[in-house]
mmCIF file of C-alpha atoms in Angstrom:
data_model
loop_
_atom_site.group_PDB
_atom_site.id
_atom_site.type_symbol
_atom_site.label_atom_id
_atom_site.label_comp_id
_atom_site.label_asym_id
_atom_site.label_seq_id
_atom_site.Cartn_x
_atom_site.Cartn_y
_atom_site.Cartn_z
ATOM 1 C CA MET A 13 -12.071 43.301 -4.119
ATOM 2 C CA THR A 14 -14.476 40.356 -3.776
ATOM 3 C CA LEU A 15 -17.326 39.834 -6.174
ATOM 4 C CA LYS A 16 -20.576 38.680 -4.621
ATOM 5 C CA MET A 17 -21.398 36.289 -7.429
ATOM 6 C CA PRO A 18 -21.943 32.549 -7.138
ATOM 7 C CA LEU A 19 -20.556 31.805 -10.606
ATOM 8 C CA CYS A 20 -16.967 31.708 -11.809
ATOM 9 C CA THR A 21 -15.172 30.647 -14.948
ATOM 10 C CA LYS A 22 -12.833 27.700 -15.508
ATOM 11 C CA ASP A 23 -9.834 30.038 -15.535
ATOM 12 C CA ASP A 24 -10.779 31.281 -12.070
ATOM 13 C CA LEU A 25 -11.081 27.728 -10.805
ATOM 14 C CA SER A 26 -7.727 26.717 -12.284
ATOM 15 C CA GLU A 27 -6.097 29.855 -10.842
ATOM 16 C CA ALA A 28 -7.556 29.104 -7.411
ATOM 17 C CA VAL A 29 -6.294 25.519 -7.608
ATOM 18 C CA LYS A 30 -2.804 26.728 -8.605
ATOM 19 C CA LEU A 31 -2.769 29.171 -5.697
ATOM 20 C CA GLN A 32 -3.848 26.464 -3.276
ATOM 21 C CA LYS A 33 -1.157 24.071 -4.567
ATOM 22 C CA ARG A 34 1.493 26.810 -4.334
ATOM 23 C CA GLU A 35 0.528 27.651 -0.753
ATOM 24 C CA GLN A 36 0.505 23.972 0.181
ATOM 25 C CA TYR A 37 3.966 23.483 -1.375
ATOM 26 C CA GLU A 38 5.210 26.540 0.536
ATOM 27 C CA ASP A 39 3.864 25.172 3.832
ATOM 28 C CA GLU A 40 5.536 21.803 3.221
ATOM 29 C CA ARG A 41 8.815 23.513 2.344
ATOM 30 C CA LYS A 42 8.694 25.559 5.568
ATOM 31 C CA LYS A 43 8.138 22.394 7.558
ATOM 32 C CA ARG A 44 11.190 20.806 5.930
ATOM 33 C CA ILE A 45 13.411 23.865 6.329
ATOM 34 C CA PHE A 46 12.548 24.704 9.941
ATOM 35 C CA ASN A 47 12.762 21.080 11.073
ATOM 36 C CA ALA A 48 16.439 20.860 12.090
ATOM 37 C CA ARG A 49 16.428 17.106 12.629
ATOM 38 C CA GLN A 50 14.988 16.324 9.215
ATOM 39 C CA ARG A 51 17.204 18.938 7.516
ATOM 40 C CA LEU A 52 20.428 17.569 9.062
ATOM 41 C CA PHE A 53 19.802 13.832 9.063
ATOM 42 C CA GLY A 54 17.181 13.532 6.317
ATOM 43 C CA LEU A 55 14.901 11.057 8.106
ATOM 44 C CA ASP A 56 11.741 10.099 6.269
ATOM 45 C CA LEU A 57 9.560 8.963 9.162
ATOM 46 C CA GLU A 58 6.591 8.045 6.981
ATOM 47 C CA THR A 59 8.745 5.819 4.775
ATOM 48 C CA LEU A 60 10.389 4.214 7.818
ATOM 49 C CA GLU A 61 7.020 3.516 9.431
ATOM 50 C CA ARG A 62 5.702 2.091 6.166
ATOM 51 C CA GLN A 63 8.792 -0.123 5.861
ATOM 52 C CA ILE A 64 8.348 -1.303 9.473
ATOM 53 C CA LEU A 65 4.691 -2.158 8.796
ATOM 54 C CA GLU A 66 5.636 -4.012 5.585
ATOM 55 C CA LYS A 67 8.366 -5.915 7.490
ATOM 56 C CA LYS A 68 5.899 -6.887 10.222
ATOM 57 C CA LYS A 69 3.375 -7.952 7.602
ATOM 58 C CA GLN A 70 5.999 -10.076 5.823
ATOM 59 C CA ASN A 71 7.021 -11.658 9.151
ATOM 60 C CA SER A 72 3.391 -12.432 10.039
ATOM 61 C CA GLU A 73 2.800 -13.952 6.568
ATOM 62 C CA LYS A 74 5.985 -15.994 6.919
ATOM 63 C CA LEU A 75 4.918 -17.242 10.367
ATOM 64 C CA GLU A 76 1.462 -18.111 9.023
ATOM 65 C CA CYS A 77 3.028 -19.954 6.074
ATOM 66 C CA ASP A 78 5.418 -21.840 8.398
ATOM 67 C CA LYS A 79 2.487 -22.729 10.655
ATOM 68 C CA ARG A 80 0.523 -24.103 7.713
ATOM 69 C CA TYR A 81 3.562 -26.090 6.535
ATOM 70 C CA GLU A 82 3.973 -27.539 10.043
ATOM 71 C CA GLU A 83 0.280 -28.462 10.232
ATOM 72 C CA GLN A 84 0.498 -30.108 6.779
ATOM 73 C CA GLU A 85 3.651 -31.948 7.845
ATOM 74 C CA GLN A 86 2.007 -33.156 11.080
ATOM 75 C CA LEU A 87 -1.036 -34.333 9.120
ATOM 76 C CA GLN A 88 1.158 -36.221 6.650
ATOM 77 C CA LYS A 89 3.124 -37.763 9.524
ATOM 78 C CA ARG A 90 -0.098 -38.919 11.185
ATOM 79 C CA LEU A 91 -1.344 -40.392 7.902
ATOM 80 C CA ILE A 92 1.979 -42.165 7.320
ATOM 81 C CA THR A 93 1.967 -43.510 10.901
ATOM 82 C CA ALA A 94 -1.609 -44.767 10.546
ATOM 83 C CA LYS A 95 -0.751 -46.398 7.200
ATOM 84 C CA GLU A 96 2.365 -48.046 8.706
ATOM 85 C CA LYS A 97 0.319 -49.363 11.632
ATOM 86 C CA GLU A 98 -2.284 -50.735 9.237
ATOM 87 C CA LEU A 99 0.418 -52.434 7.133
ATOM 88 C CA GLU A 100 2.039 -53.885 10.264
ATOM 89 C CA LYS A 101 -1.345 -55.177 11.423
ATOM 90 C CA GLU A 102 -2.002 -56.813 8.042
ATOM 91 C CA LYS A 103 1.508 -58.296 8.088
ATOM 92 C CA ARG A 104 0.946 -59.719 11.573
ATOM 93 C CA ILE A 105 -2.380 -61.234 10.456
ATOM 94 C CA VAL A 106 -0.726 -62.827 7.379
ATOM 95 C CA ASP A 107 2.172 -64.168 9.500
ATOM 96 C CA SER A 108 -0.283 -65.514 12.071
ATOM 97 C CA ASP A 109 -2.319 -67.307 9.386
ATOM 98 C CA LEU A 110 0.883 -68.681 7.837
ATOM 99 C CA ASN A 111 2.155 -69.966 11.201
ATOM 100 C CA TYR A 112 -1.239 -71.514 11.974
ATOM 101 C CA TYR A 113 -1.220 -73.287 8.596
ATOM 102 C CA ARG A 114 2.316 -74.543 9.172
ATOM 103 C CA CYS A 115 1.509 -75.773 12.685
ATOM 104 C CA ARG A 116 -1.717 -77.411 11.503
ATOM 105 C CA TYR A 117 -0.789 -78.935 8.124
ATOM 106 C CA GLN A 118 3.035 -78.915 7.857
ATOM 107 C CA ARG A 119 4.264 -80.741 10.953
ATOM 108 C CA ARG A 120 7.351 -82.903 10.875
ATOM 109 C CA ASP A 121 5.444 -86.074 11.530
ATOM 110 C CA GLN A 122 3.228 -85.403 8.477
ATOM 111 C CA ARG A 123 6.135 -85.404 6.037
ATOM 112 C CA ARG A 124 6.404 -88.153 3.434
ATOM 113 C CA GLU A 125 10.009 -89.058 4.432
ATOM 114 C CA PHE A 126 9.432 -88.737 8.191
ATOM 115 C CA ASP A 127 9.971 -92.486 8.736
ATOM 116 C CA LEU A 128 13.527 -92.113 7.409
ATOM 117 C CA ASN A 129 14.338 -89.212 9.760
ATOM 118 C CA ASP A 130 12.310 -90.358 12.759
ATOM 119 C CA PRO A 131 14.497 -89.974 15.899
ATOM 120 C CA ASN A 132 12.532 -92.787 17.587
ATOM 121 C CA PHE A 133 13.006 -95.201 14.710
ATOM 122 C CA LEU A 134 15.175 -97.582 16.754
ATOM 123 C CA LYS A 135 12.688 -97.557 19.617
ATOM 124 C CA LYS A 136 9.835 -98.471 17.285
ATOM 125 C CA SER A 137 11.750 -101.059 15.233
ATOM 126 C CA LYS A 138 11.741 -104.812 16.105
ATOM 127 C CA PRO A 139 14.832 -106.591 17.379
ATOM 128 C CA ALA A 140 17.250 -108.349 15.032
ATOM 129 C CA ARG A 141 15.736 -111.753 15.799
ATOM 130 C CA ILE A 142 12.508 -112.625 17.566
ATOM 131 C CA ALA A 143 13.264 -116.265 18.437
ATOM 132 C CA ASP A 144 15.260 -119.256 17.293
ATOM 133 C CA ASP A 145 12.440 -120.389 15.021
ATOM 134 C CA ASP A 146 12.127 -116.979 13.398
ATOM 135 C CA THR A 147 10.960 -117.643 9.874
ATOM 136 C CA SER A 148 12.646 -114.492 8.693
ATOM 137 C CA LEU A 149 16.082 -116.022 9.311
ATOM 138 C CA GLY A 150 17.890 -117.621 6.390
ATOM 139 C CA ILE A 151 19.310 -121.128 5.960
ATOM 140 C CA SER A 152 22.642 -120.081 7.389
ATOM 141 C CA SER A 153 20.866 -119.113 10.606
ATOM 142 C CA ALA A 154 22.543 -115.783 10.444
ATOM 143 C CA GLN A 155 21.175 -112.863 12.403
ATOM 144 C CA ILE A 156 19.193 -110.077 10.704
ATOM 145 C CA PHE A 157 21.603 -107.420 9.559
ATOM 146 C CA SER A 158 21.235 -103.837 10.655
ATOM 147 C CA GLY A 159 19.427 -101.697 8.129
ATOM 148 C CA GLU A 160 17.107 -104.421 6.841
ATOM 149 C CA ASP A 161 13.433 -103.503 6.634
ATOM 150 C CA LEU A 162 11.407 -106.416 7.972
ATOM 151 C CA HIS A 163 8.016 -104.754 7.388
ATOM 152 C CA ARG A 164 8.671 -103.026 4.090
ATOM 153 C CA THR A 165 5.522 -104.368 2.377
ATOM 154 C CA ASP A 166 3.175 -103.466 5.247
ATOM 155 C CA ARG A 167 4.827 -100.084 5.597
ATOM 156 C CA GLN A 168 4.424 -99.314 1.910
ATOM 157 C CA VAL A 169 0.746 -100.326 2.049
ATOM 158 C CA ARG A 170 0.140 -98.095 5.057
ATOM 159 C CA GLN A 171 2.043 -95.224 3.403
ATOM 160 C CA ARG A 172 -0.099 -95.547 0.248
ATOM 161 C CA GLU A 173 -3.257 -95.559 2.333
ATOM 162 C CA GLN A 174 -1.998 -92.551 4.280
ATOM 163 C CA GLN A 175 -1.138 -90.664 1.061
ATOM 164 C CA ARG A 176 -4.550 -91.557 -0.382
ATOM 165 C CA ALA A 177 -6.193 -90.236 2.784
ATOM 166 C CA TRP A 178 -4.136 -87.068 2.580
ATOM 167 C CA LEU A 179 -5.066 -86.557 -1.057
ATOM 168 C CA ASP A 180 -8.757 -87.182 -0.310
ATOM 169 C CA GLN A 181 -8.584 -84.693 2.544
ATOM 170 C CA GLN A 182 -6.853 -82.072 0.379
ATOM 171 C CA VAL A 183 -9.378 -82.611 -2.452
ATOM 172 C CA MET A 184 -12.254 -82.250 0.052
ATOM 173 C CA GLU A 185 -10.698 -79.084 1.511
ATOM 174 C CA ARG A 186 -10.128 -77.732 -2.003
ATOM 175 C CA LYS A 187 -13.783 -78.420 -2.907
ATOM 176 C CA GLN A 188 -14.992 -76.808 0.295
ATOM 177 C CA ALA A 189 -12.797 -73.756 -0.371
ATOM 178 C CA GLU A 190 -14.066 -73.551 -3.958
ATOM 179 C CA GLU A 191 -17.652 -73.855 -2.748
ATOM 180 C CA ALA A 192 -17.131 -71.150 -0.108
ATOM 181 C CA ARG A 193 -15.462 -68.894 -2.678
ATOM 182 C CA ARG A 194 -18.313 -69.530 -5.148
ATOM 183 C CA LYS A 195 -20.895 -68.666 -2.491
ATOM 184 C CA ALA A 196 -18.976 -65.517 -1.547
ATOM 185 C CA ASP A 197 -18.774 -64.522 -5.221
ATOM 186 C CA ASN A 198 -22.517 -65.103 -5.629
ATOM 187 C CA VAL A 199 -23.273 -63.002 -2.555
ATOM 188 C CA TYR A 200 -20.930 -60.275 -3.801
ATOM 189 C CA MET A 201 -22.491 -60.312 -7.292
ATOM 190 C CA GLU A 202 -25.992 -60.147 -5.779
ATOM 191 C CA SER A 203 -24.941 -57.188 -3.636
ATOM 192 C CA VAL A 204 -23.348 -55.503 -6.671
ATOM 193 C CA GLN A 205 -26.469 -56.071 -8.764
ATOM 194 C CA CYS A 206 -28.660 -54.751 -5.953
ATOM 195 C CA ARG A 207 -26.426 -51.689 -5.610
ATOM 196 C CA ASP A 208 -26.421 -51.104 -9.392
ATOM 197 C CA LYS A 209 -30.195 -51.423 -9.479
ATOM 198 C CA HIS A 210 -30.524 -48.979 -6.604
ATOM 199 C CA LEU A 211 -28.129 -46.545 -8.290
ATOM 200 C CA GLU A 212 -30.042 -46.880 -11.567
ATOM 201 C CA GLU A 213 -33.325 -46.132 -9.776
ATOM 202 C CA MET A 214 -31.707 -43.147 -8.056
ATOM 203 C CA ALA A 215 -30.331 -41.905 -11.400
ATOM 204 C CA LYS A 216 -33.772 -42.257 -13.021
ATOM 205 C CA SER A 217 -35.389 -40.406 -10.114
ATOM 206 C CA ASP A 218 -32.713 -37.704 -10.282
ATOM 207 C CA HIS A 219 -33.191 -37.389 -14.059
ATOM 208 C CA ARG A 220 -36.963 -37.145 -13.624
ATOM 209 C CA MET A 221 -36.581 -34.483 -10.915
ATOM 210 C CA ARG A 222 -34.125 -32.555 -13.088
ATOM 211 C CA GLN A 223 -36.535 -32.658 -16.026
ATOM 212 C CA GLN A 224 -39.340 -31.346 -13.806
ATOM 213 C CA ILE A 225 -37.099 -28.572 -12.449
ATOM 214 C CA ILE A 226 -35.942 -27.639 -15.977
ATOM 215 C CA HIS A 227 -39.560 -27.545 -17.165
ATOM 216 C CA LYS A 228 -40.583 -25.332 -14.250
ATOM 217 C CA VAL A 229 -37.569 -23.047 -14.780
ATOM 218 C CA ARG A 230 -38.331 -22.822 -18.505
ATOM 219 C CA GLN A 231 -41.983 -21.958 -17.758
ATOM 220 C CA PHE A 232 -40.879 -19.388 -15.160
ATOM 221 C CA ASN A 233 -38.431 -17.832 -17.644
ATOM 222 C CA ILE A 234 -41.161 -17.642 -20.308
ATOM 223 C CA ASN A 235 -43.532 -15.912 -17.867
ATOM 224 C CA LEU A 236 -40.734 -13.627 -16.706
ATOM 225 C CA ALA A 237 -39.827 -12.748 -20.321
ATOM 226 C CA LYS A 238 -43.489 -11.932 -21.066
ATOM 227 C CA GLN A 239 -43.678 -9.775 -17.946
ATOM 228 C CA LYS A 240 -40.432 -7.996 -18.830
ATOM 229 C CA GLN A 241 -41.697 -7.402 -22.374
ATOM 230 C CA GLU A 242 -44.914 -5.908 -21.013
ATOM 231 C CA ASN A 243 -42.962 -3.758 -18.525
ATOM 232 C CA ARG A 244 -40.584 -2.657 -21.285
ATOM 233 C CA MET A 245 -43.495 -1.652 -23.534
ATOM 234 C CA ARG A 246 -45.229 0.176 -20.698
ATOM 235 C CA THR A 247 -41.966 1.923 -19.712
ATOM 236 C CA LYS A 248 -41.326 2.877 -23.340
ATOM 237 C CA ARG A 249 -44.840 4.278 -23.658
ATOM 238 C CA GLU A 250 -44.521 6.246 -20.415
ATOM 239 C CA THR A 251 -41.045 7.495 -21.426
ATOM 240 C CA TYR A 252 -42.409 8.655 -24.777
ATOM 241 C CA GLU A 253 -45.249 10.506 -23.075
ATOM 242 C CA ASP A 254 -42.819 12.078 -20.580
ATOM 243 C CA ASP A 255 -40.417 13.095 -23.375
ATOM 244 C CA MET A 256 -43.226 14.732 -25.342
ATOM 245 C CA ALA A 257 -44.389 16.580 -22.237
ATOM 246 C CA GLU A 258 -40.813 17.671 -21.465
ATOM 247 C CA ILE A 259 -40.294 18.885 -25.042
ATOM 248 C CA TYR A 260 -43.462 20.919 -24.850
ATOM 249 C CA ASN A 261 -42.465 22.347 -21.460
ATOM 250 C CA MET A 262 -38.959 23.187 -22.681
ATOM 251 C CA LEU A 263 -40.292 24.895 -25.816
ATOM 252 C CA SER A 264 -42.644 26.992 -23.709
ATOM 253 C CA SER A 265 -40.157 27.564 -20.817
ATOM 254 C CA ASP A 266 -38.509 30.843 -19.874
ATOM 255 C CA MET A 267 -35.030 29.418 -20.469
ATOM 256 C CA LEU A 268 -35.554 28.885 -24.195
ATOM 257 C CA THR A 269 -37.497 32.128 -24.491
ATOM 258 C CA GLU A 270 -34.451 33.787 -22.795
ATOM 259 C CA ASN A 271 -36.419 35.809 -20.303
ATOM 260 C CA PRO A 272 -33.814 37.702 -18.215
ATOM 261 C CA ASP A 273 -36.214 38.358 -15.335
ATOM 262 C CA VAL A 274 -36.557 34.694 -14.350
ATOM 263 C CA ALA A 275 -32.774 34.408 -13.631
ATOM 264 C CA GLN A 276 -33.001 36.877 -10.713
ATOM 265 C CA SER A 277 -33.228 35.209 -7.279
ATOM 266 C CA ARG A 278 -36.243 36.227 -5.185
ATOM 267 C CA SER A 279 -34.421 35.825 -1.847
ATOM 268 C CA ASN A 280 -31.150 37.629 -2.733
ATOM 269 C CA PRO A 281 -31.024 40.505 -5.222
ATOM 270 C CA ASN A 282 -27.282 39.894 -5.830
ATOM 271 C CA LYS A 283 -27.763 36.200 -6.634
ATOM 272 C CA LYS A 284 -28.652 34.640 -9.960
ATOM 273 C CA ILE A 285 -30.355 31.317 -10.675
ATOM 274 C CA ALA A 286 -27.703 29.218 -12.419
ATOM 275 C CA PHE A 287 -29.814 27.130 -14.774
ATOM 276 C CA MET A 288 -31.806 30.196 -15.945
ATOM 277 C CA TYR A 289 -28.931 32.654 -16.175
ATOM 278 C CA ARG A 290 -28.133 33.511 -19.825
ATOM 279 C CA GLY A 291 -25.022 35.638 -19.397
ATOM 280 C CA MET A 292 -23.775 38.935 -17.971
ATOM 281 C CA THR A 293 -24.530 42.422 -19.199
ATOM 282 C CA PRO A 294 -21.707 44.639 -20.521
ATOM 283 C CA ASP A 295 -21.595 46.549 -17.193
ATOM 284 C CA GLU A 296 -21.345 43.305 -15.274
ATOM 285 C CA LEU A 297 -18.592 42.082 -17.609
ATOM 286 C CA LEU A 298 -16.664 45.358 -17.034
ATOM 287 C CA ASP A 299 -16.939 44.983 -13.252
ATOM 288 C CA PHE A 300 -15.891 41.355 -13.523
ATOM 289 C CA ARG A 301 -12.769 42.266 -15.562
ATOM 290 C CA LYS A 302 -11.852 44.927 -12.991
ATOM 291 C CA GLY A 303 -12.203 42.315 -10.235
ATOM 292 C CA GLN A 304 -9.948 39.916 -12.114
ATOM 293 C CA GLU A 305 -7.307 42.598 -12.587
ATOM 294 C CA GLN A 306 -7.474 43.442 -8.883
ATOM 295 C CA GLN A 307 -7.109 39.749 -7.995
ATOM 296 C CA LEU A 308 -4.106 39.459 -10.332
ATOM 297 C CA THR A 309 -2.527 42.517 -8.687
ATOM 298 C CA ASP A 310 -3.100 41.043 -5.223
ATOM 299 C CA THR A 311 -1.656 37.729 -6.338
ATOM 300 C CA MET A 312 1.503 39.375 -7.717
ATOM 301 C CA GLN A 313 1.869 41.380 -4.506
ATOM 302 C CA ARG A 314 1.557 38.236 -2.363
ATOM 303 C CA LYS A 315 4.059 36.459 -4.584
ATOM 304 C CA THR A 316 6.517 39.377 -4.254
ATOM 305 C CA GLU A 317 6.069 39.417 -0.492
ATOM 306 C CA ALA A 318 6.592 35.660 -0.324
ATOM 307 C CA GLU A 319 9.811 35.912 -2.394
ATOM 308 C CA LEU A 320 11.033 38.769 -0.189
ATOM 309 C CA MET A 321 10.258 36.720 2.921
ATOM 310 C CA ASN A 322 12.140 33.742 1.487
ATOM 311 C CA LYS A 323 15.172 35.896 0.733
ATOM 312 C CA GLN A 324 15.075 37.335 4.258
ATOM 313 C CA TRP A 325 14.896 33.845 5.727
ATOM 314 C CA GLU A 326 17.828 32.722 3.564
ATOM 315 C CA GLN A 327 19.865 35.772 4.609
ATOM 316 C CA TYR A 328 18.952 35.133 8.249
ATOM 317 C CA ALA A 329 20.037 31.506 7.953
ATOM 318 C CA MET A 330 23.348 32.524 6.327
ATOM 319 C CA ASN A 331 23.982 35.101 9.074
ATOM 320 C CA MET A 332 23.190 32.518 11.737
ATOM 321 C CA ASP A 333 25.581 30.030 10.142
ATOM 322 C CA ARG A 334 28.327 32.671 9.939
ATOM 323 C CA THR A 335 27.749 33.691 13.577
ATOM 324 C CA LEU A 336 27.788 30.074 14.741
ATOM 325 C CA MET A 337 30.991 29.411 12.787
ATOM 326 C CA LEU A 338 32.748 32.487 14.325
ATOM 327 C CA LYS A 339 31.500 31.485 17.772
ATOM 328 C CA GLN A 340 32.841 27.962 17.254
ATOM 329 C CA ILE A 341 36.252 29.316 16.148
ATOM 330 C CA GLU A 342 36.369 31.613 19.209
ATOM 331 C CA MET A 343 35.464 28.733 21.522
ATOM 332 C CA ASP A 344 38.136 26.518 19.924
ATOM 333 C CA ARG A 345 40.714 29.254 20.375
ATOM 334 C CA LYS A 346 39.773 29.733 24.033
ATOM 335 C CA HIS A 347 39.798 25.986 24.612
ATOM 336 C CA LYS A 348 43.274 25.718 23.031
ATOM 337 C CA GLN A 349 44.505 28.640 25.178
ATOM 338 C CA GLN A 350 43.144 26.943 28.292
ATOM 339 C CA LEU A 351 44.883 23.696 27.337
ATOM 340 C CA ASP A 352 48.189 25.545 26.812
ATOM 341 C CA ASP A 353 47.836 27.271 30.203
ATOM 342 C CA LEU A 354 47.014 23.957 31.837
ATOM 343 C CA VAL A 355 50.056 22.290 30.233
ATOM 344 C CA ARG A 356 52.352 25.094 31.403
ATOM 345 C CA ALA A 357 50.881 24.985 34.926
ATOM 346 C CA ASN A 358 51.290 21.200 35.075
ATOM 347 C CA ALA A 359 54.925 21.498 33.883
ATOM 348 C CA LYS A 360 55.604 24.119 36.529
ATOM 349 C CA LEU A 361 54.012 21.998 39.247
ATOM 350 C CA ALA A 362 55.994 18.945 38.111
ATOM 351 C CA THR A 363 59.255 20.917 38.319
ATOM 352 C CA GLU A 364 58.378 22.206 41.795
ATOM 353 C CA GLN A 365 57.400 18.726 42.999
ATOM 354 C CA ASP A 366 60.644 17.262 41.635
ATOM 355 C CA GLN A 367 62.651 19.947 43.415
ATOM 356 C CA GLN A 368 60.753 19.361 46.662
ATOM 357 C CA ARG A 369 61.329 15.601 46.403
ATOM 358 C CA LYS A 370 65.071 16.070 45.906
ATOM 359 C CA GLU A 371 65.296 18.449 48.880
ATOM 360 C CA ALA A 372 63.341 16.021 51.070
ATOM 361 C CA LEU A 373 65.655 13.165 50.094
ATOM 362 C CA VAL A 374 68.690 15.299 50.966
ATOM 363 C CA GLN A 375 67.212 16.286 54.343
ATOM 364 C CA LEU A 376 66.038 12.784 55.266
ATOM 365 C CA SER A 377 69.072 10.835 54.029
ATOM 366 C CA ASN A 378 70.655 8.583 56.749
ATOM 367 C CA ALA A 379 73.612 6.707 55.215
ATOM 368 C CA VAL A 380 74.756 3.509 57.019
ATOM 369 C CA SER A 381 78.453 3.566 58.090
ATOM 370 C CA ASP A 382 80.880 0.673 58.882
ATOM 371 C CA ASP A 383 80.494 1.248 62.636
ATOM 372 C CA PHE A 384 76.892 0.100 62.369
ATOM 373 C CA TYR A 385 77.930 -3.289 60.962
ATOM 374 C CA ASP A 386 80.903 -3.706 63.342
ATOM 375 C CA GLN A 387 78.691 -3.857 66.389
ATOM 376 C CA PHE A 388 77.176 -7.191 65.304
ATOM 377 C CA ASN A 389 78.679 -10.743 65.621
ATOM 378 C CA LYS A 390 80.910 -9.900 68.618
ATOM 379 C CA THR A 391 79.423 -12.460 71.045
ATOM 380 C CA SER A 392 78.140 -16.032 70.791
ATOM 381 C CA ARG A 393 74.630 -15.114 71.687
#
């Protein structure tokens, strides 16, 4: 029995949901039972597919992570290589400047003791005696001994002049370097002051622009707050007017006056308007209770039929298992009987073949006698 009514209670809804869940569980159980592969091996394909997808995702994330590590490593290697090249270049420049300084200002001939280690000293020195009337010779007219310095005074004067010239040159170079450094420092300080002044002007301009923006934003927020306040007051006034109108309409409506005629639908005589319906009459309640009892009876009958069907299926499965087991035992017995027959037949054939082989050897035997060997080695050829 089906009631032609659009409304139902919470108990009816919960009962319908329970029935739907029970039928769904029954359908899932049938799928598990009648699926021989899943029943025997217990494969969960959805779980396996989900695990495969998770494994692929993990592999892809690992590959992406490895790729990022490799890119980071390559970048670091390039940075290290560039830094090493830069350091090598700076080192080469420093070594080049050092070698130039050594070649220009630290030659062997510019050393203070070069005259003592000069390889051409003997070529440049005067002979032991210039002439017989050499004034450098003593009273004994002896020759000048080796190792004597004939021009020691002149040499010392020239060495002092040379040292003074070197010192003057070094002082001049030091002054020039100090002057160049001072000029460079002045230029650098001027550039720094110019940059600081420019940055200060930029900071002042930025501060001024920020103040203007903050002022405009503050003015905009004030105007927006005033507008929101006006809108809120207008909305509140309109809401109050609407609420008063709604209260008046509700007080004078058919729903609060509980007029039963307004709940009847104009298009369908068996349909009620939900928001105007105030409840069922006693006759309608009696019919509704009868319908519920009929539904309960139908539900119990379906449940009994379902249990009976399940028992029949279980009995059928047990019978099938018993039949398959007896069939397997019968097949094993027949197979064993066939193996025994085959073994006996093979033994019989082996005996017959052995007997035939012995008879053939007896019939085909040709023993060699002494007369056969005596006919050889009787002549020289």
